[in-house]
mmCIF file of C-alpha atoms in Angstrom:
data_model
loop_
_atom_site.group_PDB
_atom_site.id
_atom_site.type_symbol
_atom_site.label_atom_id
_atom_site.label_comp_id
_atom_site.label_asym_id
_atom_site.label_seq_id
_atom_site.Cartn_x
_atom_site.Cartn_y
_atom_site.Cartn_z
ATOM 1 C CA MET A 1 0.045 0.039 -0.126
ATOM 2 C CA ALA A 2 0.989 3.703 -0.513
ATOM 3 C CA ILE A 3 -0.024 6.989 0.641
ATOM 4 C CA ASN A 4 -1.410 9.145 -2.584
ATOM 5 C CA ILE A 5 -1.906 12.681 -2.302
ATOM 6 C CA ASN A 6 -4.412 14.314 -5.092
ATOM 7 C CA LEU A 7 -2.775 17.980 -6.153
ATOM 8 C CA GLY A 8 -4.817 20.557 -7.145
ATOM 9 C CA PRO A 9 -3.100 23.231 -9.655
ATOM 10 C CA ARG A 10 -0.246 25.779 -8.527
ATOM 11 C CA GLN A 11 -0.994 28.347 -5.574
ATOM 12 C CA ASP A 12 1.428 30.214 -5.018
ATOM 13 C CA VAL A 13 1.857 31.128 -0.755
ATOM 14 C CA GLU A 14 3.890 33.652 1.142
ATOM 15 C CA THR A 15 6.162 31.525 2.609
ATOM 16 C CA PHE A 16 5.949 33.557 5.861
ATOM 17 C CA SER A 17 2.422 32.006 6.243
ATOM 18 C CA GLN A 18 4.213 28.671 5.582
ATOM 19 C CA PRO A 19 5.320 26.002 8.497
ATOM 20 C CA ILE A 20 8.214 24.303 5.783
ATOM 21 C CA ALA A 21 9.629 26.593 2.853
ATOM 22 C CA ARG A 22 8.271 26.659 0.029
ATOM 23 C CA SER A 23 6.813 28.931 -2.364
ATOM 24 C CA PHE A 24 3.817 27.466 -4.010
ATOM 25 C CA ILE A 25 1.985 24.234 -3.457
ATOM 26 C CA GLY A 26 -0.117 21.898 -6.287
ATOM 27 C CA PHE A 27 1.531 20.699 -9.116
ATOM 28 C CA ASP A 28 3.628 22.943 -11.821
ATOM 29 C CA PRO A 29 4.134 20.973 -14.933
ATOM 30 C CA LYS A 30 6.871 23.365 -15.778
ATOM 31 C CA VAL A 31 8.719 22.633 -12.267
ATOM 32 C CA SER A 32 11.187 20.163 -11.488
ATOM 33 C CA ASP A 33 10.019 16.633 -9.928
ATOM 34 C CA GLU A 34 12.050 17.691 -6.515
ATOM 35 C CA GLN A 35 10.114 21.485 -6.241
ATOM 36 C CA LEU A 36 7.438 19.451 -6.611
ATOM 37 C CA TRP A 37 8.397 17.175 -4.242
ATOM 38 C CA ASN A 38 9.285 19.405 -1.308
ATOM 39 C CA ALA A 39 6.647 21.812 -1.676
ATOM 40 C CA ASN A 40 4.056 19.277 -1.759
ATOM 41 C CA ARG A 41 5.479 16.911 1.434
ATOM 42 C CA GLY A 42 3.359 18.398 3.591
ATOM 43 C CA VAL A 43 1.490 19.984 5.398
ATOM 44 C CA TRP A 44 -1.449 16.875 5.598
ATOM 45 C CA GLU A 45 -3.624 14.951 7.999
ATOM 46 C CA LEU A 46 -2.485 11.541 7.033
ATOM 47 C CA PRO A 47 -4.281 8.574 8.587
ATOM 48 C CA GLU A 48 -2.696 6.886 11.074
ATOM 49 C CA GLN A 49 -2.109 4.041 8.737
ATOM 50 C CA ALA A 50 0.353 6.302 6.654
ATOM 51 C CA ARG A 51 2.958 5.593 9.106
ATOM 52 C CA ASP A 52 3.910 2.162 8.202
ATOM 53 C CA GLU A 53 3.584 2.861 4.392
ATOM 54 C CA GLN A 54 7.132 2.139 2.178
ATOM 55 C CA PHE A 55 6.158 4.758 -0.898
ATOM 56 C CA ALA A 56 4.295 8.240 -1.269
ATOM 57 C CA THR A 57 2.290 8.910 -4.755
ATOM 58 C CA PHE A 58 1.108 12.448 -5.810
ATOM 59 C CA SER A 59 -1.140 12.764 -8.761
ATOM 60 C CA HIS A 60 -2.897 15.472 -10.383
ATOM 61 C CA ASP A 61 -6.096 15.170 -12.698
ATOM 62 C CA GLY A 62 -6.487 11.316 -11.857
ATOM 63 C CA THR A 63 -2.853 10.136 -13.250
ATOM 64 C CA ILE A 64 0.008 9.710 -10.858
ATOM 65 C CA ARG A 65 2.833 11.843 -11.513
ATOM 66 C CA LEU A 66 5.789 11.770 -9.085
ATOM 67 C CA VAL A 67 6.740 8.938 -6.122
ATOM 68 C CA ALA A 68 9.011 9.273 -3.102
ATOM 69 C CA GLU A 69 10.422 6.095 -1.012
ATOM 70 C CA LEU A 70 9.570 6.799 2.789
ATOM 71 C CA GLU A 71 11.435 7.085 5.689
ATOM 72 C CA GLY A 72 9.711 8.452 8.125
ATOM 73 C CA ILE A 73 6.726 11.322 8.823
ATOM 74 C CA GLU A 74 7.503 14.324 10.798
ATOM 75 C CA ASN A 75 4.664 15.783 13.371
ATOM 76 C CA VAL A 76 4.102 19.836 12.251
ATOM 77 C CA ASP A 77 1.984 22.216 14.726
ATOM 78 C CA VAL A 78 -0.147 24.761 12.277
ATOM 79 C CA ASP A 79 -1.716 26.615 14.599
ATOM 80 C CA GLY A 80 -2.326 24.920 16.870
ATOM 81 C CA THR A 81 -3.502 21.630 15.005
ATOM 82 C CA PRO A 82 -0.780 18.514 14.845
ATOM 83 C CA MET A 83 -0.379 18.126 11.360
ATOM 84 C CA GLN A 84 2.665 16.145 9.508
ATOM 85 C CA ALA A 85 4.506 16.285 6.608
ATOM 86 C CA LEU A 86 6.496 13.018 4.885
ATOM 87 C CA MET A 87 10.119 12.179 5.036
ATOM 88 C CA GLY A 88 11.887 10.357 2.616
ATOM 89 C CA ARG A 89 13.694 10.557 -1.168
ATOM 90 C CA LEU A 90 12.314 10.859 -4.571
ATOM 91 C CA LEU A 91 12.247 8.392 -6.776
ATOM 92 C CA HIS A 92 14.132 9.147 -10.270
ATOM 93 C CA ARG A 93 13.049 7.570 -13.922
ATOM 94 C CA GLY A 94 14.911 3.800 -14.102
ATOM 95 C CA ASP A 95 13.704 2.519 -10.445
ATOM 96 C CA PRO A 96 11.138 -0.121 -11.346
ATOM 97 C CA VAL A 97 8.719 1.100 -8.646
ATOM 98 C CA ARG A 98 8.765 4.900 -10.082
ATOM 99 C CA ASP A 99 7.599 4.107 -13.787
ATOM 100 C CA ALA A 100 5.511 1.142 -12.640
ATOM 101 C CA LEU A 101 3.649 3.797 -10.748
ATOM 102 C CA VAL A 102 3.708 6.767 -12.749
ATOM 103 C CA GLY A 103 1.142 7.138 -16.045
ATOM 104 C CA GLN A 104 -1.165 5.273 -13.507
ATOM 105 C CA SER A 105 -4.719 6.036 -13.357
ATOM 106 C CA VAL A 106 -6.422 7.147 -9.795
ATOM 107 C CA ASP A 107 -9.523 8.535 -8.219
ATOM 108 C CA ALA A 108 -9.261 12.085 -9.218
ATOM 109 C CA THR A 109 -12.523 12.731 -6.880
ATOM 110 C CA GLU A 110 -10.808 12.050 -3.831
ATOM 111 C CA VAL A 111 -8.785 15.093 -2.166
ATOM 112 C CA GLY A 112 -5.608 15.170 -0.130
ATOM 113 C CA PRO A 113 -4.339 11.806 1.251
ATOM 114 C CA SER A 114 -5.627 8.579 0.496
ATOM 115 C CA ILE A 115 -4.249 5.296 0.607
ATOM 116 C CA ILE A 116 -3.668 3.003 -3.133
ATOM 117 C CA ASP A 117 -2.550 -0.506 -3.421
ATOM 118 C CA THR A 118 0.830 -1.015 -4.422
ATOM 119 C CA ALA A 119 1.636 -4.475 -2.572
ATOM 120 C CA GLU A 120 3.308 -6.358 -5.875
ATOM 121 C CA LEU A 121 5.566 -3.072 -5.436
ATOM 122 C CA ASP A 122 6.121 -3.339 -1.468
ATOM 123 C CA GLU A 123 7.556 -6.867 -1.951
ATOM 124 C CA MET A 124 10.550 -5.988 -4.537
ATOM 125 C CA PRO A 125 13.542 -7.591 -3.674
ATOM 126 C CA ALA A 126 15.905 -4.888 -3.386
ATOM 127 C CA ALA A 127 18.566 -6.476 -5.339
ATOM 128 C CA GLU A 128 15.931 -5.698 -8.160
ATOM 129 C CA ARG A 129 16.134 -2.269 -7.518
ATOM 130 C CA TYR A 130 18.717 -0.547 -5.924
ATOM 131 C CA ALA A 131 22.420 0.012 -7.070
ATOM 132 C CA PRO A 132 25.247 0.275 -4.062
ATOM 133 C CA ASN A 133 24.433 3.679 -2.917
ATOM 134 C CA ASP A 134 27.820 4.033 -0.917
ATOM 135 C CA ARG A 135 29.592 4.087 -4.592
ATOM 136 C CA ALA A 136 31.544 7.193 -5.286
ATOM 137 C CA HIS A 137 29.729 9.129 -8.089
ATOM 138 C CA ARG A 138 31.556 8.889 -11.363
ATOM 139 C CA THR A 139 31.909 11.350 -14.449
ATOM 140 C CA PHE A 140 30.928 10.217 -17.908
ATOM 141 C CA LEU A 141 31.190 11.231 -21.310
ATOM 142 C CA ILE A 142 28.279 12.457 -23.036
ATOM 143 C CA THR A 143 28.910 12.575 -27.287
ATOM 144 C CA HIS A 144 26.771 15.333 -29.339
ATOM 145 C CA ASP A 145 27.565 14.229 -33.014
ATOM 146 C CA THR A 146 26.409 17.300 -35.010
ATOM 147 C CA GLU A 147 25.814 15.616 -37.995
ATOM 148 C CA LYS A 148 23.622 13.051 -36.661
ATOM 149 C CA TRP A 149 21.323 15.411 -34.399
ATOM 150 C CA PHE A 150 21.375 18.876 -33.944
ATOM 151 C CA TRP A 151 19.190 21.340 -31.474
ATOM 152 C CA SER A 152 16.852 24.076 -32.879
ATOM 153 C CA PRO A 153 18.272 27.104 -32.941
ATOM 154 C CA GLU A 154 15.412 27.717 -30.436
ATOM 155 C CA ASP A 155 16.364 25.313 -28.235
ATOM 156 C CA GLU A 156 19.730 25.700 -28.209
ATOM 157 C CA ALA A 157 19.497 29.264 -27.497
ATOM 158 C CA GLU A 158 16.687 29.169 -24.649
ATOM 159 C CA LEU A 159 19.168 26.089 -22.979
ATOM 160 C CA VAL A 160 22.518 28.307 -23.613
ATOM 161 C CA ALA A 161 21.068 31.566 -21.379
ATOM 162 C CA ARG A 162 19.375 29.896 -18.805
ATOM 163 C CA THR A 163 22.289 27.587 -17.896
ATOM 164 C CA GLY A 164 24.065 30.932 -18.157
ATOM 165 C CA ALA A 165 21.828 32.732 -15.556
ATOM 166 C CA GLY A 166 22.129 29.776 -13.353
ATOM 167 C CA ALA A 167 19.172 27.451 -13.632
ATOM 168 C CA THR A 168 19.121 24.100 -14.780
ATOM 169 C CA MET A 169 17.705 22.537 -17.591
ATOM 170 C CA ARG A 170 16.594 18.883 -17.287
ATOM 171 C CA GLU A 171 16.794 16.940 -21.203
ATOM 172 C CA CYS A 172 16.700 13.073 -21.793
ATOM 173 C CA TRP A 173 20.060 12.002 -23.787
ATOM 174 C CA SER A 174 21.513 9.053 -25.357
ATOM 175 C CA ALA A 175 23.879 6.653 -22.748
ATOM 176 C CA GLY A 176 25.033 4.689 -25.771
ATOM 177 C CA GLY A 177 25.281 1.079 -25.193
ATOM 178 C CA ARG A 178 25.362 1.092 -21.583
ATOM 179 C CA LYS A 179 22.599 -0.524 -19.833
ATOM 180 C CA GLN A 180 24.144 -0.059 -16.471
ATOM 181 C CA GLY A 181 26.464 2.108 -14.362
ATOM 182 C CA ILE A 182 25.152 5.586 -14.605
ATOM 183 C CA GLU A 183 23.510 6.642 -11.487
ATOM 184 C CA PRO A 184 21.783 9.742 -10.314
ATOM 185 C CA GLY A 185 24.382 12.368 -9.317
ATOM 186 C CA ASP A 186 27.083 10.888 -11.565
ATOM 187 C CA ARG A 187 28.774 13.923 -13.195
ATOM 188 C CA VAL A 188 28.412 14.165 -17.185
ATOM 189 C CA TYR A 189 30.460 16.477 -19.245
ATOM 190 C CA LEU A 190 28.839 17.448 -23.277
ATOM 191 C CA LEU A 191 31.227 16.543 -25.931
ATOM 192 C CA GLU A 192 30.514 18.177 -29.416
ATOM 193 C CA ARG A 193 31.712 15.839 -32.511
ATOM 194 C CA CYS A 194 31.811 17.275 -35.947
ATOM 195 C CA GLU A 195 32.502 15.521 -39.109
ATOM 196 C CA GLY A 196 33.307 12.661 -37.118
ATOM 197 C CA LEU A 197 35.937 13.811 -34.631
ATOM 198 C CA PRO A 198 35.877 15.636 -31.350
ATOM 199 C CA ARG A 199 35.631 19.427 -31.621
ATOM 200 C CA GLY A 200 35.526 20.320 -27.677
ATOM 201 C CA VAL A 201 33.558 20.176 -24.471
ATOM 202 C CA ARG A 202 30.920 22.548 -23.934
ATOM 203 C CA GLY A 203 28.361 22.122 -21.387
ATOM 204 C CA SER A 204 28.115 20.372 -17.694
ATOM 205 C CA GLY A 205 25.591 18.402 -15.890
ATOM 206 C CA VAL A 206 24.350 15.744 -13.300
ATOM 207 C CA VAL A 207 22.394 13.088 -14.497
ATOM 208 C CA SER A 208 19.015 12.655 -12.697
ATOM 209 C CA SER A 209 18.170 9.111 -13.810
ATOM 210 C CA ARG A 210 18.806 5.542 -13.771
ATOM 211 C CA ILE A 211 19.230 4.369 -17.288
ATOM 212 C CA PHE A 212 15.804 3.525 -19.386
ATOM 213 C CA GLN A 213 14.742 2.000 -22.525
ATOM 214 C CA GLY A 214 12.711 4.385 -24.871
ATOM 215 C CA GLU A 215 12.136 4.483 -28.325
ATOM 216 C CA HIS A 216 15.234 4.957 -30.781
ATOM 217 C CA TRP A 217 15.919 8.999 -31.777
ATOM 218 C CA ASP A 218 16.551 8.036 -34.927
ATOM 219 C CA ASP A 219 14.895 4.790 -35.574
ATOM 220 C CA PRO A 220 11.367 4.051 -34.173
ATOM 221 C CA ASN A 221 11.669 0.754 -34.999
ATOM 222 C CA ARG A 222 13.787 -0.377 -31.896
ATOM 223 C CA ASN A 223 14.653 0.993 -28.579
ATOM 224 C CA ALA A 224 17.833 2.725 -27.035
ATOM 225 C CA ASN A 225 18.890 3.913 -24.028
ATOM 226 C CA TYR A 226 18.744 7.023 -22.414
ATOM 227 C CA ILE A 227 19.280 9.390 -19.350
ATOM 228 C CA GLU A 228 18.171 12.055 -18.007
ATOM 229 C CA ILE A 229 20.743 15.169 -17.124
ATOM 230 C CA ASP A 230 19.826 18.270 -15.278
ATOM 231 C CA TRP A 231 22.426 20.555 -17.350
ATOM 232 C CA ASP A 232 24.168 23.073 -15.040
ATOM 233 C CA LEU A 233 25.665 24.865 -17.872
ATOM 234 C CA VAL A 234 25.809 24.904 -21.881
ATOM 235 C CA LEU A 235 28.356 27.438 -23.522
ATOM 236 C CA GLU A 236 27.630 28.113 -26.776
ATOM 237 C CA SER A 237 29.715 26.133 -29.593
ATOM 238 C CA ASP A 238 32.383 28.427 -30.439
ATOM 239 C CA LYS A 239 33.156 28.719 -26.278
ATOM 240 C CA ALA A 240 33.816 25.489 -26.152
ATOM 241 C CA ILE A 241 37.035 23.882 -24.607
ATOM 242 C CA LEU A 242 38.963 22.791 -27.938
ATOM 243 C CA LEU A 243 40.595 19.160 -28.828
ATOM 244 C CA ASP A 244 43.949 20.223 -28.369
ATOM 245 C CA ILE A 245 43.312 22.093 -24.932
ATOM 246 C CA LEU A 246 41.562 18.691 -23.160
ATOM 247 C CA GLN A 247 44.335 17.026 -25.063
ATOM 248 C CA ARG A 248 47.079 18.949 -23.068
ATOM 249 C CA ASP A 249 45.594 19.658 -19.840
ATOM 250 C CA VAL A 250 43.993 15.779 -19.898
ATOM 251 C CA PRO A 251 46.981 14.102 -21.159
ATOM 252 C CA GLY A 252 45.351 10.652 -19.959
ATOM 253 C CA TYR A 253 42.538 10.270 -21.959
ATOM 254 C CA ALA A 254 42.338 9.621 -25.922
ATOM 255 C CA TRP A 255 39.281 11.948 -26.656
ATOM 256 C CA THR A 256 37.926 9.460 -29.499
ATOM 257 C CA PRO A 257 34.489 8.047 -27.983
ATOM 258 C CA ARG A 258 32.179 6.976 -30.442
ATOM 259 C CA LYS A 259 29.360 7.017 -28.302
ATOM 260 C CA SER A 260 27.794 8.388 -25.311
ATOM 261 C CA GLY A 261 28.448 7.043 -21.873
ATOM 262 C CA VAL A 262 32.272 6.666 -21.999
ATOM 263 C CA GLU A 263 33.543 7.008 -18.802
ATOM 264 C CA LEU A 264 36.385 9.291 -18.038
ATOM 265 C CA HIS A 265 38.524 7.555 -14.893
ATOM 266 C CA GLN A 266 40.585 9.467 -12.056
ATOM 267 C CA PRO A 267 42.861 11.243 -11.970
ATOM 268 C CA MET A 268 41.265 12.378 -16.005
ATOM 269 C CA ALA A 269 37.864 13.021 -13.732
ATOM 270 C CA GLY A 270 39.617 15.635 -11.420
ATOM 271 C CA GLU A 271 42.075 16.669 -14.290
ATOM 272 C CA MET A 272 38.748 17.438 -16.071
ATOM 273 C CA ASP A 273 36.563 19.014 -13.210
ATOM 274 C CA ALA A 274 39.453 21.732 -12.735
ATOM 275 C CA LEU A 275 39.993 22.497 -16.554
ATOM 276 C CA TRP A 276 36.162 23.284 -16.670
ATOM 277 C CA ALA A 277 36.197 25.468 -13.357
ATOM 278 C CA ARG A 278 39.027 27.379 -14.886
ATOM 279 C CA HIS A 279 37.297 27.746 -18.012
ATOM 280 C CA VAL A 280 34.118 28.935 -16.770
ATOM 281 C CA GLY A 281 35.570 31.022 -14.093
ATOM 282 C CA GLU A 282 34.217 28.745 -11.582
ATOM 283 C CA ASP A 283 36.249 28.846 -8.116
ATOM 284 C CA ALA A 284 35.767 25.445 -7.327
ATOM 285 C CA PRO A 285 35.050 22.179 -9.394
ATOM 286 C CA ALA A 286 33.243 19.000 -8.973
ATOM 287 C CA LEU A 287 29.930 18.655 -7.937
ATOM 288 C CA VAL A 288 30.195 15.438 -4.939
ATOM 289 C CA ASP A 289 26.350 14.664 -5.190
ATOM 290 C CA VAL A 290 23.247 14.768 -7.049
ATOM 291 C CA GLU A 291 21.897 17.673 -4.910
ATOM 292 C CA VAL A 292 23.110 20.959 -6.266
ATOM 293 C CA GLY A 293 23.335 23.913 -3.353
ATOM 294 C CA TRP A 294 19.706 22.330 -1.820
ATOM 295 C CA SER A 295 19.833 18.956 -1.306
ATOM 296 C CA VAL A 296 17.002 16.861 -3.077
ATOM 297 C CA ASP A 297 17.210 14.758 -0.197
ATOM 298 C CA ASP A 298 14.716 15.596 2.690
ATOM 299 C CA SER A 299 15.862 13.907 5.242
ATOM 300 C CA ARG A 300 19.545 14.837 4.146
ATOM 301 C CA ARG A 301 18.638 18.489 4.265
ATOM 302 C CA ARG A 302 17.234 18.766 7.547
ATOM 303 C CA VAL A 303 20.250 17.074 9.132
ATOM 304 C CA LEU A 304 22.574 19.872 7.355
ATOM 305 C CA SER A 305 19.922 22.759 7.937
ATOM 306 C CA THR A 306 20.204 21.615 11.620
ATOM 307 C CA ALA A 307 24.084 21.256 11.721
ATOM 308 C CA ALA A 308 24.511 24.407 10.270
ATOM 309 C CA ARG A 309 22.106 26.020 12.149
ATOM 310 C CA ASP A 310 24.377 24.524 15.452
ATOM 311 C CA ARG A 311 27.739 25.891 14.259
ATOM 312 C CA ILE A 312 26.540 29.531 13.403
ATOM 313 C CA ARG A 313 24.924 29.817 16.676
ATOM 314 C CA GLU A 314 28.468 28.255 18.347
ATOM 315 C CA GLY A 315 30.422 30.591 16.719
ATOM 316 C CA PHE A 316 28.766 33.952 17.348
ATOM 317 C CA GLU A 317 28.166 32.651 21.256
ATOM 318 C CA GLU A 318 32.531 31.831 20.796
ATOM 319 C CA ASP A 319 32.281 35.468 19.774
ATOM 320 C CA GLY A 320 30.795 37.306 22.755
ATOM 321 C CA TRP A 321 27.264 37.235 21.138
ATOM 322 C CA GLU A 322 24.178 36.158 22.912
ATOM 323 C CA VAL A 323 22.312 34.157 21.046
ATOM 324 C CA ALA A 324 18.016 33.437 20.515
ATOM 325 C CA ASP A 325 16.191 31.193 18.694
ATOM 326 C CA THR A 326 13.317 31.931 16.779
ATOM 327 C CA ASN A 327 10.161 30.480 16.195
ATOM 328 C CA GLU A 328 9.998 27.835 12.741
ATOM 329 C CA ASP A 329 7.718 30.655 10.939
ATOM 330 C CA ARG A 330 10.610 33.053 11.115
ATOM 331 C CA PRO A 331 12.906 33.114 7.726
ATOM 332 C CA TYR A 332 16.059 33.395 9.918
ATOM 333 C CA CYS A 333 17.340 30.785 12.667
ATOM 334 C CA ALA A 334 18.613 32.493 15.539
ATOM 335 C CA VAL A 335 18.871 36.044 16.925
ATOM 336 C CA ALA A 336 22.527 37.481 17.985
ATOM 337 C CA PHE A 337 22.822 40.438 20.752
ATOM 338 C CA ARG A 338 25.864 42.193 21.346
ATOM 339 C CA GLY A 339 26.061 45.579 22.806
ATOM 340 C CA GLY A 340 23.695 47.504 20.621
ATOM 341 C CA GLU A 341 24.224 45.354 17.978
ATOM 342 C CA GLN A 342 21.544 43.152 16.560
ATOM 343 C CA ARG A 343 22.087 39.967 13.858
ATOM 344 C CA TYR A 344 19.567 37.937 12.041
ATOM 345 C CA LEU A 345 21.145 34.162 11.480
ATOM 346 C CA PHE A 346 20.463 31.971 8.582
ATOM 347 C CA ALA A 347 21.535 28.418 8.190
ATOM 348 C CA LYS A 348 21.538 26.361 4.752
ATOM 349 C CA GLY A 349 22.994 22.686 4.155
ATOM 350 C CA ALA A 350 24.454 21.594 1.205
ATOM 351 C CA GLU A 351 25.818 18.809 0.372
ATOM 352 C CA THR A 352 28.353 20.193 -2.498
ATOM 353 C CA VAL A 353 31.287 22.485 -2.216
ATOM 354 C CA GLY A 354 31.485 25.553 -3.883
ATOM 355 C CA ARG A 355 28.580 25.460 -5.823
ATOM 356 C CA PRO A 356 25.216 28.514 -4.479
ATOM 357 C CA VAL A 357 22.553 27.669 -2.032
ATOM 358 C CA PHE A 358 19.099 28.856 -2.481
ATOM 359 C CA LEU A 359 16.823 31.668 -1.124
ATOM 360 C CA THR A 360 13.388 31.448 -0.985
ATOM 361 C CA SER A 361 11.490 34.822 -1.936
ATOM 362 C CA GLY A 362 10.446 35.473 1.603
ATOM 363 C CA GLU A 363 14.003 34.816 3.237
ATOM 364 C CA LEU A 364 15.218 37.070 -0.040
ATOM 365 C CA GLU A 365 12.436 40.003 1.017
ATOM 366 C CA PHE A 366 13.424 39.612 4.934
ATOM 367 C CA VAL A 367 16.890 40.830 3.588
ATOM 368 C CA LYS A 368 15.778 43.249 1.454
ATOM 369 C CA GLU A 369 13.937 45.054 4.455
ATOM 370 C CA ASN A 370 16.877 44.584 6.921
ATOM 371 C CA PRO A 371 20.158 45.168 5.548
ATOM 372 C CA GLU A 372 23.742 45.059 7.352
ATOM 373 C CA THR A 373 21.730 42.923 9.508
ATOM 374 C CA CYS A 374 22.064 39.448 7.893
ATOM 375 C CA VAL A 375 24.461 37.036 7.992
ATOM 376 C CA LEU A 376 24.704 33.317 6.644
ATOM 377 C CA GLY A 377 26.305 30.245 7.807
ATOM 378 C CA VAL A 378 26.528 27.149 5.011
ATOM 379 C CA LEU A 379 27.432 23.989 5.970
ATOM 380 C CA SER A 380 28.814 21.990 2.510
ATOM 381 C CA ASP A 381 30.929 18.878 2.152
ATOM 382 C CA VAL A 382 30.283 16.405 4.247
ATOM 383 C CA GLU A 383 29.929 12.692 4.503
ATOM 384 C CA PHE A 384 26.182 10.562 5.485
ATOM 385 C CA GLU A 385 25.635 7.009 6.115
ATOM 386 C CA ARG A 386 22.598 6.028 6.550
ATOM 387 C CA GLY A 387 20.927 9.797 6.958
ATOM 388 C CA SER A 388 23.340 10.856 9.488
ATOM 389 C CA ILE A 389 26.543 12.743 9.134
ATOM 390 C CA VAL A 390 29.121 10.465 9.421
ATOM 391 C CA GLU A 391 31.330 11.383 13.312
ATOM 392 C CA GLY A 392 34.499 13.578 12.338
ATOM 393 C CA SER A 393 33.522 14.722 8.908
ATOM 394 C CA GLU A 394 33.805 18.356 9.704
ATOM 395 C CA GLY A 395 32.626 19.584 6.363
ATOM 396 C CA ILE A 396 33.074 22.979 5.319
ATOM 397 C CA PHE A 397 31.625 25.688 7.554
ATOM 398 C CA THR A 398 31.155 29.313 5.570
ATOM 399 C CA VAL A 399 30.018 32.456 7.268
ATOM 400 C CA VAL A 400 28.966 35.374 4.918
ATOM 401 C CA PRO A 401 26.991 38.519 4.713
ATOM 402 C CA LEU A 402 23.357 38.509 3.192
ATOM 403 C CA THR A 403 23.565 41.491 1.070
ATOM 404 C CA HIS A 404 20.252 43.286 -0.498
ATOM 405 C CA GLU A 405 21.479 44.128 -3.483
ATOM 406 C CA GLU A 406 19.841 42.143 -6.440
ATOM 407 C CA GLU A 407 23.427 41.568 -8.755
ATOM 408 C CA ALA A 408 24.451 39.066 -5.939
ATOM 409 C CA TYR A 409 21.749 37.009 -7.137
ATOM 410 C CA VAL A 410 20.376 34.871 -9.804
ATOM 411 C CA PRO A 411 16.519 33.732 -10.405
ATOM 412 C CA VAL A 412 16.278 30.447 -10.539
ATOM 413 C CA LEU A 413 12.707 29.606 -11.201
ATOM 414 C CA TYR A 414 11.096 30.506 -7.500
ATOM 415 C CA ARG A 415 13.847 30.731 -5.718
ATOM 416 C CA HIS A 416 17.420 32.820 -5.589
ATOM 417 C CA GLU A 417 20.600 31.401 -5.179
ATOM 418 C CA LEU A 418 23.795 33.010 -3.924
ATOM 419 C CA LEU A 419 27.572 32.148 -4.343
ATOM 420 C CA PRO A 420 29.166 32.748 -0.663
ATOM 421 C CA LYS A 421 32.156 35.293 -0.815
ATOM 422 C CA GLU A 422 35.027 35.495 1.183
ATOM 423 C CA PRO A 423 34.564 34.287 4.883
ATOM 424 C CA THR A 424 33.705 37.017 7.775
ATOM 425 C CA LYS A 425 31.726 36.690 10.845
ATOM 426 C CA GLY A 426 29.639 39.574 12.789
#
């Protein structure tokens, strides 16, 4: 059995009024599955049976649209009324449970949570579903042969513009002959080929699905292997890292793959990360997990945010500030006082290093209304085991002032992202 929540159409909400951080509720076909999960995992009045279920599905107009595997249910107080929110991880395309449920019809007249029958899927052996969770993320080259396929000028221009502005864009891409071995969170680089020869690397992204099969992109009579990729940056073709630079700076690789999905092993993968970072002007290379800035795994995000809150509080107290926690309905986590000074403390957890963190529209509005007094602490690059931070994994903790200047932020759909500057405190 599984919890199914029937979603209505999207409604924007005021962040300050929400018991969990979200700027909308309901179904929006233009946002990612991760945003839908984060917006709709709560707050609900769930039946008692819900605490025993393994999966949660979200439907709209009588069709299941996304699936999560549950790790628990948290209690949330809403104006004195006990409510609940789901905790867990979103299942990606290629997971057999997710693929079996998405697209199924459900009762569209049910409003809110209900229970649906998933007995056969509940009993599916774990070996059929999981790849090893503790394997290191790997790096692959995804090829684009311009003689065989090309974006339309409009699609290519949108991809370059949106990723250049800080947004991600999801696309389905050929995995070549690979039927396994690529997992969500793996890094990919886009190698463009012209006239059958490699021209250069012009894009980077993160895998957001397992490998799945679909109709071949060039032959409807056969299938091909695909992955979904969240492109984080695609350059114009003439700004690619050209072949001679690749051969010079990453000399251990032949740079002549004929199919997508060829792995770039270490140490070449690390050299490619560093080269790409220098080429696009980033301060740090390499994603180390599927989550970019804001963790997709909500249970991990909560653990990271709590740890970040503790770290920023301890740091200010060590510097002689008196720190008071705040209610959960505030955009900041604590207020620090010293003499006649006051600081509003924000805390974020990120599973990446050197990448942006996300602010909700409500948080950004508060920063604008309270200039020079808001401070952000970011905890990143920690190790996880079974949903908990590994003991002794200190991570990287950075404290930066939150500015209210518009140019410091890049809009990303319904959030804003800030790339922290030099560490500071007070």
